[in-house]
JSON list of C-alpha atoms in Angstrom, two decimals:
[
{"chain": "A", "resi": 11, "resn": "ALA", "atom": "CA", "xyz": [23.07, 25.84, -146.54]},
{"chain": "A", "resi": 12, "resn": "GLN", "atom": "CA", "xyz": [26.75, 26.39, -147.02]},
{"chain": "A", "resi": 13, "resn": "SER", "atom": "CA", "xyz": [28.22, 28.09, -150.08]},
{"chain": "A", "resi": 14, "resn": "VAL", "atom": "CA", "xyz": [31.65, 29.05, -151.32]},
{"chain": "A", "resi": 15, "resn": "THR", "atom": "CA", "xyz": [32.77, 32.01, -153.41]},
{"chain": "A", "resi": 16, "resn": "GLN", "atom": "CA", "xyz": [36.18, 32.25, -154.99]},
{"chain": "A", "resi": 17, "resn": "LEU", "atom": "CA", "xyz": [37.07, 35.75, -156.06]},
{"chain": "A", "resi": 18, "resn": "GLY", "atom": "CA", "xyz": [38.80, 35.75, -159.42]},
{"chain": "A", "resi": 19, "resn": "SER", "atom": "CA", "xyz": [38.48, 32.93, -161.91]},
{"chain": "A", "resi": 20, "resn": "HIS", "atom": "CA", "xyz": [41.99, 33.63, -163.20]},
{"chain": "A", "resi": 21, "resn": "VAL", "atom": "CA", "xyz": [45.03, 34.85, -161.27]},
{"chain": "A", "resi": 22, "resn": "SER", "atom": "CA", "xyz": [48.41, 35.46, -162.88]},
{"chain": "A", "resi": 23, "resn": "VAL", "atom": "CA", "xyz": [51.63, 36.00, -160.94]},
{"chain": "A", "resi": 24, "resn": "SER", "atom": "CA", "xyz": [55.30, 36.11, -161.78]},
{"chain": "A", "resi": 25, "resn": "GLU", "atom": "CA", "xyz": [57.62, 33.37, -160.62]},
{"chain": "A", "resi": 26, "resn": "GLY", "atom": "CA", "xyz": [58.83, 34.22, -157.13]},
{"chain": "A", "resi": 27, "resn": "ALA", "atom": "CA", "xyz": [55.90, 36.51, -156.38]},
{"chain": "A", "resi": 28, "resn": "LEU", "atom": "CA", "xyz": [53.31, 36.08, -153.65]},
{"chain": "A", "resi": 29, "resn": "VAL", "atom": "CA", "xyz": [50.34, 33.89, -154.47]},
{"chain": "A", "resi": 30, "resn": "LEU", "atom": "CA", "xyz": [46.98, 34.92, -152.97]},
{"chain": "A", "resi": 31, "resn": "LEU", "atom": "CA", "xyz": [43.83, 33.04, -153.88]},
{"chain": "A", "resi": 32, "resn": "ARG", "atom": "CA", "xyz": [40.66, 34.27, -152.21]},
{"chain": "A", "resi": 33, "resn": "CYS", "atom": "CA", "xyz": [37.86, 32.19, -150.78]},
{"chain": "A", "resi": 34, "resn": "ASN", "atom": "CA", "xyz": [34.81, 33.29, -148.81]},
{"chain": "A", "resi": 35, "resn": "TYR", "atom": "CA", "xyz": [32.19, 30.98, -147.42]},
{"chain": "A", "resi": 36, "resn": "SER", "atom": "CA", "xyz": [28.79, 31.16, -145.87]},
{"chain": "A", "resi": 37, "resn": "SER", "atom": "CA", "xyz": [27.84, 28.79, -143.13]},
{"chain": "A", "resi": 38, "resn": "SER", "atom": "CA", "xyz": [25.50, 28.82, -140.19]},
{"chain": "A", "resi": 39, "resn": "VAL", "atom": "CA", "xyz": [27.80, 26.58, -138.19]},
{"chain": "A", "resi": 40, "resn": "PRO", "atom": "CA", "xyz": [31.59, 26.39, -137.81]},
{"chain": "A", "resi": 41, "resn": "PRO", "atom": "CA", "xyz": [32.68, 24.85, -141.09]},
{"chain": "A", "resi": 42, "resn": "TYR", "atom": "CA", "xyz": [35.36, 22.48, -142.19]},
{"chain": "A", "resi": 43, "resn": "LEU", "atom": "CA", "xyz": [37.27, 24.17, -145.02]},
{"chain": "A", "resi": 44, "resn": "PHE", "atom": "CA", "xyz": [39.50, 22.72, -147.70]},
{"chain": "A", "resi": 45, "resn": "TRP", "atom": "CA", "xyz": [41.72, 23.75, -150.57]},
{"chain": "A", "resi": 46, "resn": "TYR", "atom": "CA", "xyz": [42.27, 21.34, -153.44]},
{"chain": "A", "resi": 47, "resn": "VAL", "atom": "CA", "xyz": [44.53, 21.63, -156.47]},
{"chain": "A", "resi": 48, "resn": "GLN", "atom": "CA", "xyz": [43.85, 20.12, -159.88]},
{"chain": "A", "resi": 49, "resn": "TYR", "atom": "CA", "xyz": [46.67, 19.84, -162.36]},
{"chain": "A", "resi": 50, "resn": "PRO", "atom": "CA", "xyz": [45.78, 19.47, -166.04]},
{"chain": "A", "resi": 51, "resn": "ASN", "atom": "CA", "xyz": [44.13, 16.14, -166.85]},
{"chain": "A", "resi": 52, "resn": "GLN", "atom": "CA", "xyz": [44.35, 14.95, -163.25]},
{"chain": "A", "resi": 53, "resn": "GLY", "atom": "CA", "xyz": [42.04, 14.50, -160.30]},
{"chain": "A", "resi": 54, "resn": "LEU", "atom": "CA", "xyz": [41.97, 16.73, -157.23]},
{"chain": "A", "resi": 55, "resn": "GLN", "atom": "CA", "xyz": [44.69, 16.69, -154.62]},
{"chain": "A", "resi": 56, "resn": "LEU", "atom": "CA", "xyz": [44.12, 17.95, -151.09]},
{"chain": "A", "resi": 57, "resn": "LEU", "atom": "CA", "xyz": [46.40, 20.91, -150.28]},
{"chain": "A", "resi": 58, "resn": "LEU", "atom": "CA", "xyz": [45.24, 21.63, -146.75]},
{"chain": "A", "resi": 59, "resn": "LYS", "atom": "CA", "xyz": [42.24, 21.68, -144.47]},
{"chain": "A", "resi": 60, "resn": "TYR", "atom": "CA", "xyz": [40.87, 23.52, -141.48]},
{"chain": "A", "resi": 61, "resn": "THR", "atom": "CA", "xyz": [38.68, 21.78, -138.95]},
{"chain": "A", "resi": 62, "resn": "THR", "atom": "CA", "xyz": [39.25, 23.23, -135.49]},
{"chain": "A", "resi": 63, "resn": "GLY", "atom": "CA", "xyz": [42.11, 24.71, -133.50]},
{"chain": "A", "resi": 64, "resn": "ALA", "atom": "CA", "xyz": [44.88, 26.82, -134.99]},
{"chain": "A", "resi": 65, "resn": "THR", "atom": "CA", "xyz": [43.49, 29.17, -137.61]},
{"chain": "A", "resi": 66, "resn": "LEU", "atom": "CA", "xyz": [46.66, 29.24, -139.71]},
{"chain": "A", "resi": 67, "resn": "VAL", "atom": "CA", "xyz": [46.92, 25.96, -141.54]},
{"chain": "A", "resi": 68, "resn": "LYS", "atom": "CA", "xyz": [49.98, 24.77, -143.40]},
{"chain": "A", "resi": 69, "resn": "GLY", "atom": "CA", "xyz": [49.68, 22.44, -146.33]},
{"chain": "A", "resi": 70, "resn": "ILE", "atom": "CA", "xyz": [51.79, 20.77, -148.95]},
{"chain": "A", "resi": 71, "resn": "ASN", "atom": "CA", "xyz": [54.03, 22.50, -151.49]},
{"chain": "A", "resi": 72, "resn": "GLY", "atom": "CA", "xyz": [54.53, 25.56, -149.27]},
{"chain": "A", "resi": 73, "resn": "PHE", "atom": "CA", "xyz": [50.90, 26.65, -149.26]},
{"chain": "A", "resi": 74, "resn": "GLU", "atom": "CA", "xyz": [49.05, 27.89, -146.22]},
{"chain": "A", "resi": 75, "resn": "ALA", "atom": "CA", "xyz": [45.63, 29.32, -145.46]},
{"chain": "A", "resi": 76, "resn": "GLU", "atom": "CA", "xyz": [44.16, 31.29, -142.61]},
{"chain": "A", "resi": 77, "resn": "PHE", "atom": "CA", "xyz": [40.65, 30.82, -141.28]},
{"chain": "A", "resi": 78, "resn": "LYS", "atom": "CA", "xyz": [39.14, 34.20, -140.37]},
{"chain": "A", "resi": 79, "resn": "LYS", "atom": "CA", "xyz": [35.75, 33.73, -138.83]},
{"chain": "A", "resi": 80, "resn": "SER", "atom": "CA", "xyz": [34.98, 37.45, -138.64]},
{"chain": "A", "resi": 81, "resn": "GLU", "atom": "CA", "xyz": [35.58, 37.78, -142.38]},
{"chain": "A", "resi": 82, "resn": "THR", "atom": "CA", "xyz": [34.19, 34.34, -143.29]},
{"chain": "A", "resi": 83, "resn": "SER", "atom": "CA", "xyz": [37.32, 33.85, -145.35]},
{"chain": "A", "resi": 84, "resn": "PHE", "atom": "CA", "xyz": [39.86, 31.11, -145.97]},
{"chain": "A", "resi": 85, "resn": "HIS", "atom": "CA", "xyz": [42.37, 32.63, -148.37]},
{"chain": "A", "resi": 86, "resn": "LEU", "atom": "CA", "xyz": [45.22, 30.53, -149.75]},
{"chain": "A", "resi": 87, "resn": "THR", "atom": "CA", "xyz": [48.74, 31.96, -149.89]},
{"chain": "A", "resi": 88, "resn": "LYS", "atom": "CA", "xyz": [52.24, 30.99, -150.88]},
{"chain": "A", "resi": 89, "resn": "PRO", "atom": "CA", "xyz": [55.18, 33.36, -150.39]},
{"chain": "A", "resi": 90, "resn": "SER", "atom": "CA", "xyz": [56.96, 32.55, -153.64]},
{"chain": "A", "resi": 91, "resn": "ALA", "atom": "CA", "xyz": [55.33, 31.09, -156.72]},
{"chain": "A", "resi": 92, "resn": "HIS", "atom": "CA", "xyz": [56.94, 28.33, -158.75]},
{"chain": "A", "resi": 93, "resn": "MET", "atom": "CA", "xyz": [56.17, 27.46, -162.34]},
{"chain": "A", "resi": 94, "resn": "SER", "atom": "CA", "xyz": [54.95, 24.09, -161.10]},
{"chain": "A", "resi": 95, "resn": "ASP", "atom": "CA", "xyz": [52.17, 25.82, -159.11]},
{"chain": "A", "resi": 96, "resn": "ALA", "atom": "CA", "xyz": [50.25, 26.57, -162.30]},
{"chain": "A", "resi": 97, "resn": "ALA", "atom": "CA", "xyz": [46.96, 24.70, -161.86]},
{"chain": "A", "resi": 98, "resn": "GLU", "atom": "CA", "xyz": [43.30, 25.06, -160.95]},
{"chain": "A", "resi": 99, "resn": "TYR", "atom": "CA", "xyz": [42.59, 25.63, -157.26]},
{"chain": "A", "resi": 100, "resn": "PHE", "atom": "CA", "xyz": [39.30, 24.85, -155.58]},
{"chain": "A", "resi": 101, "resn": "CYS", "atom": "CA", "xyz": [38.09, 25.97, -152.19]},
{"chain": "A", "resi": 102, "resn": "ALA", "atom": "CA", "xyz": [35.50, 23.73, -150.56]},
{"chain": "A", "resi": 103, "resn": "VAL", "atom": "CA", "xyz": [33.35, 23.70, -147.45]},
{"chain": "A", "resi": 104, "resn": "SER", "atom": "CA", "xyz": [31.90, 20.68, -145.77]},
{"chain": "A", "resi": 105, "resn": "ASP", "atom": "CA", "xyz": [28.13, 20.64, -145.56]},
{"chain": "A", "resi": 106, "resn": "LEU", "atom": "CA", "xyz": [27.70, 19.85, -141.91]},
{"chain": "A", "resi": 107, "resn": "ASP", "atom": "CA", "xyz": [23.92, 19.71, -142.30]},
{"chain": "A", "resi": 108, "resn": "TYR", "atom": "CA", "xyz": [24.28, 16.77, -144.68]},
{"chain": "A", "resi": 109, "resn": "ASN", "atom": "CA", "xyz": [22.93, 13.91, -142.68]},
{"chain": "A", "resi": 110, "resn": "GLN", "atom": "CA", "xyz": [25.02, 11.33, -144.46]},
{"chain": "A", "resi": 111, "resn": "GLY", "atom": "CA", "xyz": [28.19, 13.23, -143.78]},
{"chain": "A", "resi": 112, "resn": "GLY", "atom": "CA", "xyz": [31.06, 14.22, -145.99]},
{"chain": "A", "resi": 113, "resn": "LYS", "atom": "CA", "xyz": [29.35, 16.32, -148.66]},
{"chain": "A", "resi": 114, "resn": "LEU", "atom": "CA", "xyz": [31.69, 18.96, -150.03]},
{"chain": "A", "resi": 115, "resn": "ILE", "atom": "CA", "xyz": [30.51, 22.14, -151.68]},
{"chain": "A", "resi": 116, "resn": "PHE", "atom": "CA", "xyz": [33.07, 23.55, -154.09]},
{"chain": "A", "resi": 117, "resn": "GLY", "atom": "CA", "xyz": [33.78, 27.05, -155.25]},
{"chain": "A", "resi": 118, "resn": "GLN", "atom": "CA", "xyz": [34.00, 27.82, -158.93]},
{"chain": "A", "resi": 119, "resn": "GLY", "atom": "CA", "xyz": [37.76, 27.45, -158.98]},
{"chain": "A", "resi": 120, "resn": "THR", "atom": "CA", "xyz": [40.66, 29.81, -159.66]},
{"chain": "A", "resi": 121, "resn": "GLU", "atom": "CA", "xyz": [43.12, 29.13, -162.43]},
{"chain": "A", "resi": 122, "resn": "LEU", "atom": "CA", "xyz": [46.61, 30.16, -161.39]},
{"chain": "A", "resi": 123, "resn": "SER", "atom": "CA", "xyz": [49.12, 31.07, -164.09]},
{"chain": "A", "resi": 124, "resn": "VAL", "atom": "CA", "xyz": [52.79, 31.62, -163.27]},
{"chain": "A", "resi": 125, "resn": "LYS", "atom": "CA", "xyz": [54.87, 33.72, -165.62]},
{"chain": "A", "resi": 126, "resn": "PRO", "atom": "CA", "xyz": [58.63, 33.21, -165.90]},
{"chain": "B", "resi": 9, "resn": "SER", "atom": "CA", "xyz": [45.16, 8.74, -147.52]},
{"chain": "B", "resi": 10, "resn": "ALA", "atom": "CA", "xyz": [43.94, 6.37, -150.24]},
{"chain": "B", "resi": 11, "resn": "VAL", "atom": "CA", "xyz": [44.92, 5.36, -153.74]},
{"chain": "B", "resi": 12, "resn": "ILE", "atom": "CA", "xyz": [41.97, 5.51, -156.10]},
{"chain": "B", "resi": 13, "resn": "SER", "atom": "CA", "xyz": [41.84, 4.31, -159.68]},
{"chain": "B", "resi": 14, "resn": "GLN", "atom": "CA", "xyz": [39.16, 4.83, -162.28]},
{"chain": "B", "resi": 15, "resn": "LYS", "atom": "CA", "xyz": [38.41, 3.01, -165.50]},
{"chain": "B", "resi": 16, "resn": "PRO", "atom": "CA", "xyz": [38.24, 4.07, -168.23]},
{"chain": "B", "resi": 17, "resn": "SER", "atom": "CA", "xyz": [40.39, 7.18, -168.05]},
{"chain": "B", "resi": 18, "resn": "ARG", "atom": "CA", "xyz": [38.62, 8.59, -171.05]},
{"chain": "B", "resi": 19, "resn": "ASP", "atom": "CA", "xyz": [36.08, 7.55, -173.66]},
{"chain": "B", "resi": 20, "resn": "ILE", "atom": "CA", "xyz": [34.25, 8.86, -176.67]},
{"chain": "B", "resi": 21, "resn": "CYS", "atom": "CA", "xyz": [30.70, 7.56, -176.92]},
{"chain": "B", "resi": 22, "resn": "GLN", "atom": "CA", "xyz": [27.77, 7.85, -179.28]},
{"chain": "B", "resi": 23, "resn": "ARG", "atom": "CA", "xyz": [24.62, 9.57, -178.10]},
{"chain": "B", "resi": 24, "resn": "GLY", "atom": "CA", "xyz": [21.98, 7.18, -176.84]},
{"chain": "B", "resi": 25, "resn": "THR", "atom": "CA", "xyz": [24.48, 4.66, -175.48]},
{"chain": "B", "resi": 26, "resn": "SER", "atom": "CA", "xyz": [25.56, 4.03, -171.89]},
{"chain": "B", "resi": 27, "resn": "LEU", "atom": "CA", "xyz": [28.95, 3.96, -170.20]},
{"chain": "B", "resi": 28, "resn": "THR", "atom": "CA", "xyz": [29.87, 2.39, -166.89]},
{"chain": "B", "resi": 29, "resn": "ILE", "atom": "CA", "xyz": [32.73, 3.95, -164.95]},
{"chain": "B", "resi": 30, "resn": "GLN", "atom": "CA", "xyz": [34.55, 1.93, -162.33]},
{"chain": "B", "resi": 31, "resn": "CYS", "atom": "CA", "xyz": [36.16, 3.24, -159.16]},
{"chain": "B", "resi": 32, "resn": "GLN", "atom": "CA", "xyz": [38.55, 1.09, -157.12]},
{"chain": "B", "resi": 33, "resn": "VAL", "atom": "CA", "xyz": [40.10, 2.02, -153.76]},
{"chain": "B", "resi": 34, "resn": "ASP", "atom": "CA", "xyz": [43.10, 0.38, -152.15]},
{"chain": "B", "resi": 35, "resn": "SER", "atom": "CA", "xyz": [41.45, 0.25, -148.71]},
{"chain": "B", "resi": 36, "resn": "GLN", "atom": "CA", "xyz": [38.00, -0.27, -147.27]},
{"chain": "B", "resi": 37, "resn": "VAL", "atom": "CA", "xyz": [36.01, 2.93, -147.01]},
{"chain": "B", "resi": 38, "resn": "THR", "atom": "CA", "xyz": [32.46, 3.65, -145.94]},
{"chain": "B", "resi": 39, "resn": "MET", "atom": "CA", "xyz": [31.75, 6.81, -147.87]},
{"chain": "B", "resi": 40, "resn": "MET", "atom": "CA", "xyz": [32.19, 7.04, -151.64]},
{"chain": "B", "resi": 41, "resn": "PHE", "atom": "CA", "xyz": [31.05, 9.92, -153.78]},
{"chain": "B", "resi": 42, "resn": "TRP", "atom": "CA", "xyz": [30.55, 10.60, -157.47]},
{"chain": "B", "resi": 43, "resn": "TYR", "atom": "CA", "xyz": [31.08, 14.09, -158.90]},
{"chain": "B", "resi": 44, "resn": "ARG", "atom": "CA", "xyz": [30.64, 15.65, -162.30]},
{"chain": "B", "resi": 45, "resn": "GLN", "atom": "CA", "xyz": [32.90, 18.40, -163.59]},
{"chain": "B", "resi": 46, "resn": "GLN", "atom": "CA", "xyz": [31.55, 19.97, -166.74]},
{"chain": "B", "resi": 47, "resn": "PRO", "atom": "CA", "xyz": [34.03, 21.72, -169.06]},
{"chain": "B", "resi": 48, "resn": "GLY", "atom": "CA", "xyz": [35.53, 24.73, -167.37]},
{"chain": "B", "resi": 49, "resn": "GLN", "atom": "CA", "xyz": [33.29, 24.30, -164.34]},
{"chain": "B", "resi": 50, "resn": "SER", "atom": "CA", "xyz": [33.57, 23.30, -160.72]},
{"chain": "B", "resi": 51, "resn": "LEU", "atom": "CA", "xyz": [32.60, 19.98, -159.23]},
{"chain": "B", "resi": 52, "resn": "THR", "atom": "CA", "xyz": [29.00, 19.03, -158.59]},
{"chain": "B", "resi": 53, "resn": "LEU", "atom": "CA", "xyz": [28.08, 16.10, -156.41]},
{"chain": "B", "resi": 54, "resn": "ILE", "atom": "CA", "xyz": [25.96, 13.52, -158.22]},
{"chain": "B", "resi": 55, "resn": "ALA", "atom": "CA", "xyz": [25.40, 11.04, -155.41]},
{"chain": "B", "resi": 56, "resn": "THR", "atom": "CA", "xyz": [26.77, 9.41, -152.31]},
{"chain": "B", "resi": 57, "resn": "ALA", "atom": "CA", "xyz": [27.29, 5.65, -152.55]},
{"chain": "B", "resi": 58, "resn": "ASN", "atom": "CA", "xyz": [27.30, 3.70, -149.31]},
{"chain": "B", "resi": 59, "resn": "GLN", "atom": "CA", "xyz": [27.82, -0.04, -149.21]},
{"chain": "B", "resi": 60, "resn": "GLY", "atom": "CA", "xyz": [24.70, -1.96, -148.36]},
{"chain": "B", "resi": 61, "resn": "SER", "atom": "CA", "xyz": [22.22, 0.78, -149.12]},
{"chain": "B", "resi": 62, "resn": "GLU", "atom": "CA", "xyz": [20.78, 2.70, -152.05]},
{"chain": "B", "resi": 63, "resn": "ALA", "atom": "CA", "xyz": [22.78, 5.63, -153.32]},
{"chain": "B", "resi": 64, "resn": "THR", "atom": "CA", "xyz": [21.60, 9.08, -152.29]},
{"chain": "B", "resi": 65, "resn": "TYR", "atom": "CA", "xyz": [21.20, 11.44, -155.23]},
{"chain": "B", "resi": 66, "resn": "GLU", "atom": "CA", "xyz": [21.52, 15.19, -155.21]},
{"chain": "B", "resi": 67, "resn": "SER", "atom": "CA", "xyz": [18.91, 17.50, -156.64]},
{"chain": "B", "resi": 68, "resn": "GLY", "atom": "CA", "xyz": [18.95, 17.35, -160.42]},
{"chain": "B", "resi": 69, "resn": "PHE", "atom": "CA", "xyz": [20.34, 13.81, -160.63]},
{"chain": "B", "resi": 70, "resn": "VAL", "atom": "CA", "xyz": [18.18, 10.68, -160.85]},
{"chain": "B", "resi": 71, "resn": "ILE", "atom": "CA", "xyz": [18.86, 6.99, -160.57]},
{"chain": "B", "resi": 72, "resn": "ASP", "atom": "CA", "xyz": [17.50, 6.16, -164.01]},
{"chain": "B", "resi": 73, "resn": "LYS", "atom": "CA", "xyz": [20.10, 8.42, -165.61]},
{"chain": "B", "resi": 74, "resn": "PHE", "atom": "CA", "xyz": [23.00, 7.71, -163.24]},
{"chain": "B", "resi": 75, "resn": "PRO", "atom": "CA", "xyz": [22.59, 4.25, -161.69]},
{"chain": "B", "resi": 76, "resn": "ILE", "atom": "CA", "xyz": [25.24, 3.47, -159.09]},
{"chain": "B", "resi": 77, "resn": "SER", "atom": "CA", "xyz": [26.41, 0.21, -157.63]},
{"chain": "B", "resi": 78, "resn": "ARG", "atom": "CA", "xyz": [28.41, -0.28, -154.43]},
{"chain": "B", "resi": 79, "resn": "PRO", "atom": "CA", "xyz": [28.91, -4.04, -154.01]},
{"chain": "B", "resi": 80, "resn": "ASN", "atom": "CA", "xyz": [31.66, -3.79, -151.38]},
{"chain": "B", "resi": 81, "resn": "LEU", "atom": "CA", "xyz": [33.79, -1.36, -149.40]},
{"chain": "B", "resi": 82, "resn": "THR", "atom": "CA", "xyz": [36.47, -0.91, -152.08]},
{"chain": "B", "resi": 83, "resn": "PHE", "atom": "CA", "xyz": [34.53, -0.64, -155.33]},
{"chain": "B", "resi": 84, "resn": "SER", "atom": "CA", "xyz": [31.75, 1.35, -156.98]},
{"chain": "B", "resi": 85, "resn": "THR", "atom": "CA", "xyz": [30.41, 1.96, -160.46]},
{"chain": "B", "resi": 86, "resn": "LEU", "atom": "CA", "xyz": [28.57, 4.88, -162.01]},
{"chain": "B", "resi": 87, "resn": "THR", "atom": "CA", "xyz": [26.66, 4.39, -165.24]},
{"chain": "B", "resi": 88, "resn": "VAL", "atom": "CA", "xyz": [25.81, 7.31, -167.48]},
{"chain": "B", "resi": 89, "resn": "SER", "atom": "CA", "xyz": [22.71, 6.16, -169.35]},
{"chain": "B", "resi": 90, "resn": "ASN", "atom": "CA", "xyz": [21.20, 7.21, -172.66]},
{"chain": "B", "resi": 91, "resn": "MET", "atom": "CA", "xyz": [23.95, 9.74, -173.16]},
{"chain": "B", "resi": 92, "resn": "SER", "atom": "CA", "xyz": [23.63, 13.08, -174.88]},
{"chain": "B", "resi": 93, "resn": "PRO", "atom": "CA", "xyz": [26.33, 15.65, -175.70]},
{"chain": "B", "resi": 94, "resn": "GLU", "atom": "CA", "xyz": [25.37, 17.50, -172.50]},
{"chain": "B", "resi": 95, "resn": "ASP", "atom": "CA", "xyz": [26.77, 14.56, -170.54]},
{"chain": "B", "resi": 96, "resn": "SER", "atom": "CA", "xyz": [30.27, 15.33, -171.81]},
{"chain": "B", "resi": 97, "resn": "SER", "atom": "CA", "xyz": [32.18, 15.93, -168.58]},
{"chain": "B", "resi": 98, "resn": "ILE", "atom": "CA", "xyz": [34.82, 14.61, -166.28]},
{"chain": "B", "resi": 99, "resn": "TYR", "atom": "CA", "xyz": [33.38, 12.16, -163.78]},
{"chain": "B", "resi": 100, "resn": "LEU", "atom": "CA", "xyz": [35.30, 11.76, -160.54]},
{"chain": "B", "resi": 101, "resn": "CYS", "atom": "CA", "xyz": [34.88, 9.42, -157.64]},
{"chain": "B", "resi": 102, "resn": "SER", "atom": "CA", "xyz": [36.10, 10.27, -154.19]},
{"chain": "B", "resi": 103, "resn": "VAL", "atom": "CA", "xyz": [36.28, 8.58, -150.81]},
{"chain": "B", "resi": 104, "resn": "GLU", "atom": "CA", "xyz": [36.26, 9.64, -147.20]},
{"chain": "B", "resi": 105, "resn": "VAL", "atom": "CA", "xyz": [38.86, 7.50, -145.49]},
{"chain": "B", "resi": 106, "resn": "ASP", "atom": "CA", "xyz": [38.41, 8.66, -141.91]},
{"chain": "B", "resi": 107, "resn": "ARG", "atom": "CA", "xyz": [34.70, 8.67, -141.16]},
{"chain": "B", "resi": 108, "resn": "GLY", "atom": "CA", "xyz": [33.61, 12.07, -139.93]},
{"chain": "B", "resi": 109, "resn": "SER", "atom": "CA", "xyz": [36.75, 13.86, -141.12]},
{"chain": "B", "resi": 110, "resn": "ASN", "atom": "CA", "xyz": [34.97, 15.17, -144.23]},
{"chain": "B", "resi": 111, "resn": "GLU", "atom": "CA", "xyz": [38.37, 14.87, -145.92]},
{"chain": "B", "resi": 112, "resn": "GLN", "atom": "CA", "xyz": [37.95, 13.38, -149.37]},
{"chain": "B", "resi": 113, "resn": "TYR", "atom": "CA", "xyz": [40.48, 11.81, -151.71]},
{"chain": "B", "resi": 114, "resn": "PHE", "atom": "CA", "xyz": [39.79, 11.87, -155.42]},
{"chain": "B", "resi": 115, "resn": "GLY", "atom": "CA", "xyz": [40.39, 9.52, -158.27]},
{"chain": "B", "resi": 116, "resn": "PRO", "atom": "CA", "xyz": [42.00, 10.76, -161.49]},
{"chain": "B", "resi": 117, "resn": "GLY", "atom": "CA", "xyz": [38.66, 11.14, -163.24]},
{"chain": "B", "resi": 118, "resn": "THR", "atom": "CA", "xyz": [37.05, 9.77, -166.38]},
{"chain": "B", "resi": 119, "resn": "ARG", "atom": "CA", "xyz": [36.87, 12.19, -169.28]},
{"chain": "B", "resi": 120, "resn": "LEU", "atom": "CA", "xyz": [33.72, 11.46, -171.27]},
{"chain": "B", "resi": 121, "resn": "THR", "atom": "CA", "xyz": [32.93, 12.93, -174.66]},
{"chain": "B", "resi": 122, "resn": "VAL", "atom": "CA", "xyz": [29.55, 12.24, -176.22]},
{"chain": "B", "resi": 123, "resn": "THR", "atom": "CA", "xyz": [29.16, 12.76, -179.95]}
]
């Protein structure tokens, strides 16, 4: 069965600094991978996804992630943090063994703080 | 994408009572899902709700506690029955718009507090 590990429950960066949120997965088959963002008191918004093809995926709000099969990683980056990026970020993998399709397994989440 | 609404947005309930949460989508979708997000935690899938069939529950969740209805392709309800303080969570519904994409869109959530 698939699983997801997010390294670091809290990450703090200064405004303008690089954002790096780490995600590692385990999967016996090529996975679909996702990053979601949750702003306070809101639902989850899809940032980006990897299915097949190009391993560097660009998403909304300047975020991107790179699928590295050899490292079983899907880290999320943004070159320059904005105050508005402060939120909870979740990495998720699609459970491709789920016979009804579509089941997502979420990591524990990383809370990103941005300091002025 | 899809626009998803949930009612109520939040509620405070007495233990032993039940609450029904509604999820409405602006387009027809096959796959709908219900998740629970306990305070400070990640999301856990409760069940998958497909129109025309019984919901499929994940390990640790049972129909008597979390009955689900899916009367059509744009609507679903989740009931939290005989509530206890441990049921205090955010409950989110999500949909898969493009079948097989595994890409899910989430509603804003229902914040439930049980006293």
